[in-house]
Short mmCIF file of C-alpha atoms in Angstrom, two decimals:
data_model
loop_
_atom_site.label_atom_id
_atom_site.label_comp_id
_atom_site.label_asym_id
_atom_site.label_seq_id
_atom_site.Cartn_x
_atom_site.Cartn_y
_atom_site.Cartn_z
CA MET W 1 -76.85 -82.14 54.66
CA THR W 2 -79.87 -81.89 52.61
CA SER W 3 -83.04 -81.38 54.03
CA TYR W 4 -86.20 -82.71 52.19
CA GLN W 5 -89.42 -81.03 53.04
CA ALA W 6 -93.09 -81.71 51.51
CA PHE W 7 -95.77 -79.15 51.86
CA GLN W 8 -98.88 -81.36 51.74
CA TYR W 9 -101.32 -78.45 51.80
CA ARG W 10 -101.34 -75.00 50.43
CA MET W 11 -100.03 -72.50 52.74
CA PRO W 12 -102.82 -69.96 54.13
CA ALA W 13 -103.01 -67.08 51.80
CA GLY W 14 -103.66 -64.53 54.71
CA PHE W 15 -106.32 -63.41 56.95
CA ALA W 16 -109.38 -61.36 56.24
CA GLY W 17 -108.75 -57.66 56.02
CA ASP W 18 -105.06 -58.26 55.22
CA ILE W 19 -103.44 -56.06 52.35
CA GLN W 20 -101.82 -57.89 49.81
CA ARG W 21 -99.31 -55.93 47.50
CA VAL W 22 -99.26 -53.00 49.88
CA GLU W 23 -97.26 -50.94 46.92
CA GLU W 24 -100.44 -50.87 44.94
CA ALA W 25 -102.98 -49.87 48.12
CA THR W 26 -104.70 -46.81 48.59
CA ILE W 27 -106.02 -46.62 52.27
CA GLU W 28 -107.79 -43.78 54.14
CA THR W 29 -108.42 -43.40 57.75
CA GLN W 30 -112.06 -43.07 58.59
CA ILE W 31 -114.37 -42.40 61.73
CA ILE W 32 -116.31 -45.55 62.81
CA ASP W 33 -119.96 -45.11 63.57
CA ALA W 34 -119.89 -46.50 67.04
CA ALA W 35 -123.94 -46.93 66.88
CA ASN W 36 -123.39 -49.40 63.92
CA PRO W 37 -119.62 -50.32 63.51
CA PRO W 38 -118.18 -53.05 61.11
CA THR W 39 -117.99 -56.46 62.86
CA ALA W 40 -115.27 -57.84 60.76
CA PHE W 41 -112.23 -57.31 58.90
CA GLY W 42 -112.20 -57.53 55.16
CA VAL W 43 -115.80 -56.51 54.64
CA PRO W 44 -117.16 -53.91 52.41
CA CYS W 45 -118.02 -50.49 54.32
CA LYS W 46 -120.44 -47.57 53.32
CA VAL W 47 -120.18 -43.84 54.56
CA VAL W 48 -123.45 -42.59 56.52
CA GLY W 49 -123.36 -39.01 58.09
CA ASP W 50 -119.28 -39.03 57.52
CA LYS W 51 -118.83 -42.18 59.38
CA ILE W 52 -118.12 -45.96 58.54
CA GLN W 53 -120.81 -48.35 58.77
CA PRO W 54 -121.18 -52.15 57.42
CA ILE W 55 -123.03 -52.63 54.50
CA GLY W 56 -126.87 -53.46 55.44
CA ASP W 57 -129.98 -54.91 54.16
CA GLY W 58 -131.07 -53.55 50.76
CA ASP W 59 -127.88 -51.57 50.01
CA ALA W 60 -126.83 -51.13 46.10
CA ALA W 61 -123.56 -52.07 45.23
CA SER W 62 -122.97 -48.10 44.61
CA ALA W 63 -123.06 -47.82 48.44
CA VAL W 64 -119.57 -49.47 48.85
CA TYR W 65 -117.15 -46.92 49.87
CA GLY W 66 -114.16 -49.47 50.58
CA PHE W 67 -113.18 -52.40 52.47
CA ASN W 68 -112.26 -52.48 56.14
CA VAL W 69 -108.58 -53.30 56.72
CA ARG W 70 -106.92 -55.06 59.39
CA ALA W 71 -104.52 -52.65 60.61
CA TYR W 72 -100.92 -53.86 61.54
CA PRO W 73 -100.53 -54.82 64.53
CA VAL W 74 -104.06 -55.45 65.40
CA GLN W 75 -104.17 -58.70 67.26
CA GLY W 76 -107.73 -58.47 68.65
CA ASN W 77 -108.97 -58.33 72.16
CA GLY W 78 -106.48 -60.90 73.47
CA SER W 79 -108.97 -64.06 73.44
CA ASP W 80 -109.73 -64.06 69.72
CA PRO W 81 -108.72 -67.13 68.00
CA LEU W 82 -105.86 -66.69 65.33
CA GLY W 83 -107.28 -64.86 62.37
CA THR W 84 -110.61 -63.80 63.89
CA ALA W 85 -109.57 -60.41 65.73
CA THR W 86 -112.46 -58.16 66.34
CA PRO W 87 -112.48 -54.54 64.75
CA PRO W 88 -112.59 -51.92 66.84
CA THR W 89 -116.20 -50.58 67.54
CA SER W 90 -115.45 -46.71 67.72
CA GLY W 91 -112.74 -44.32 66.82
CA ALA W 92 -110.46 -44.78 63.64
CA THR W 93 -110.34 -47.43 61.05
CA ASP W 94 -108.49 -47.91 57.74
CA ILE W 95 -110.76 -48.29 54.56
CA LEU W 96 -109.14 -49.65 51.39
CA LYS W 97 -110.16 -47.50 48.42
CA ARG W 98 -108.06 -49.09 45.94
CA GLY W 99 -105.67 -52.41 46.00
CA TYR W 100 -105.72 -56.15 46.78
CA ILE W 101 -107.25 -57.37 50.00
CA MET W 102 -107.89 -60.79 51.61
CA VAL W 103 -111.52 -61.63 52.35
CA ALA W 104 -113.53 -64.35 54.03
CA LEU W 105 -115.52 -66.01 51.10
CA GLY W 106 -118.91 -67.02 52.11
CA GLY W 107 -121.77 -69.00 50.00
CA THR W 108 -121.15 -72.32 48.52
CA ALA W 109 -119.54 -71.41 45.17
CA ASP W 110 -115.70 -71.17 44.92
CA ALA W 111 -113.95 -68.02 43.35
CA ALA W 112 -112.42 -68.12 40.15
CA LYS W 113 -109.55 -66.26 38.78
CA ASN W 114 -111.17 -62.75 37.45
CA GLY W 115 -114.63 -63.98 38.81
CA THR W 116 -117.39 -61.69 39.64
CA VAL W 117 -117.37 -60.43 43.34
CA TYR W 118 -120.88 -60.25 45.06
CA VAL W 119 -121.80 -58.67 48.43
CA ARG W 120 -124.64 -59.90 50.45
CA VAL W 121 -127.21 -57.14 50.85
CA GLY W 122 -130.39 -59.58 51.97
CA SER W 123 -131.45 -62.88 52.86
CA PRO W 124 -128.78 -63.43 55.48
CA SER W 125 -128.43 -66.97 56.74
CA ALA W 126 -125.45 -69.47 58.19
CA GLY W 127 -122.25 -68.65 56.30
CA LYS W 128 -124.03 -66.00 54.37
CA PRO W 129 -123.94 -62.76 56.54
CA LEU W 130 -124.96 -59.19 55.40
CA GLY W 131 -122.25 -57.43 53.89
CA GLY W 132 -120.09 -60.82 53.26
CA ILE W 133 -118.57 -61.76 50.04
CA GLU W 134 -119.54 -64.58 47.59
CA ALA W 135 -118.74 -65.83 44.36
CA ALA W 136 -122.23 -66.52 43.10
CA ALA W 137 -125.44 -64.33 42.41
CA ASP W 138 -128.11 -65.11 44.61
CA GLY W 139 -131.45 -63.72 43.41
CA THR W 140 -132.20 -60.59 45.24
CA GLY W 141 -129.68 -61.43 48.21
CA THR W 142 -126.60 -60.23 46.55
CA VAL W 143 -125.32 -57.54 44.25
CA SER W 144 -122.17 -57.52 42.13
CA LEU W 145 -119.22 -55.10 42.65
CA THR W 146 -118.40 -54.09 39.08
CA ASN W 147 -114.96 -52.39 40.15
CA ALA W 148 -113.79 -55.76 42.13
CA TYR W 149 -112.60 -59.37 40.74
CA PHE W 150 -111.23 -62.63 42.50
CA THR W 151 -107.41 -63.00 41.75
CA GLY W 152 -107.95 -66.95 42.22
CA PRO W 153 -109.51 -69.59 44.17
CA LYS W 154 -109.98 -69.48 47.89
CA ASP W 155 -107.31 -71.30 50.23
CA ALA W 156 -108.27 -74.06 52.88
CA TYR W 157 -109.39 -71.69 55.38
CA GLY W 158 -111.88 -69.87 52.94
CA VAL W 159 -109.58 -66.80 52.47
CA VAL W 160 -109.27 -65.38 48.84
CA GLU W 161 -107.78 -62.30 47.42
CA VAL W 162 -109.92 -59.51 45.77
CA ALA W 163 -108.79 -56.71 43.46
CA TYR W 164 -110.85 -53.75 44.27
CA ASN W 165 -110.71 -50.43 42.34
CA ILE W 166 -107.75 -51.57 40.24
#
């Protein structure tokens, strides 16, 4: 018996912080700064005093140490909706130093294949949090990551793949 199925929409590409193409990834375990922990998966982080912190107001692109990885099998705190797990606020976390990672795309511009990746370092607003990833420059509010690029457009849920240090 033949089964005819149609997918009317693109399947989700993944969740922010998911590693894609694991054979290409270099991941390090780092200690979280409990006084200033990363608040999301798939965001760039910096090292301050040997501990991981989120990118903050006024940081330069050179401050980016890597991306906060959603470690398998992290499912969140039990009350998080699907795909929005909250990272741990202390202890260890995984940081992508090289590879392909899924990120939540902020701002209004869509990502394009081989497009420039920008990180918000100032003037946060709705949909544009500090440390968030965007596809367009925004005056002094964003800096470009010269060692990162988009591999294509975002999916229906606003998630896009970034190649970092490849």
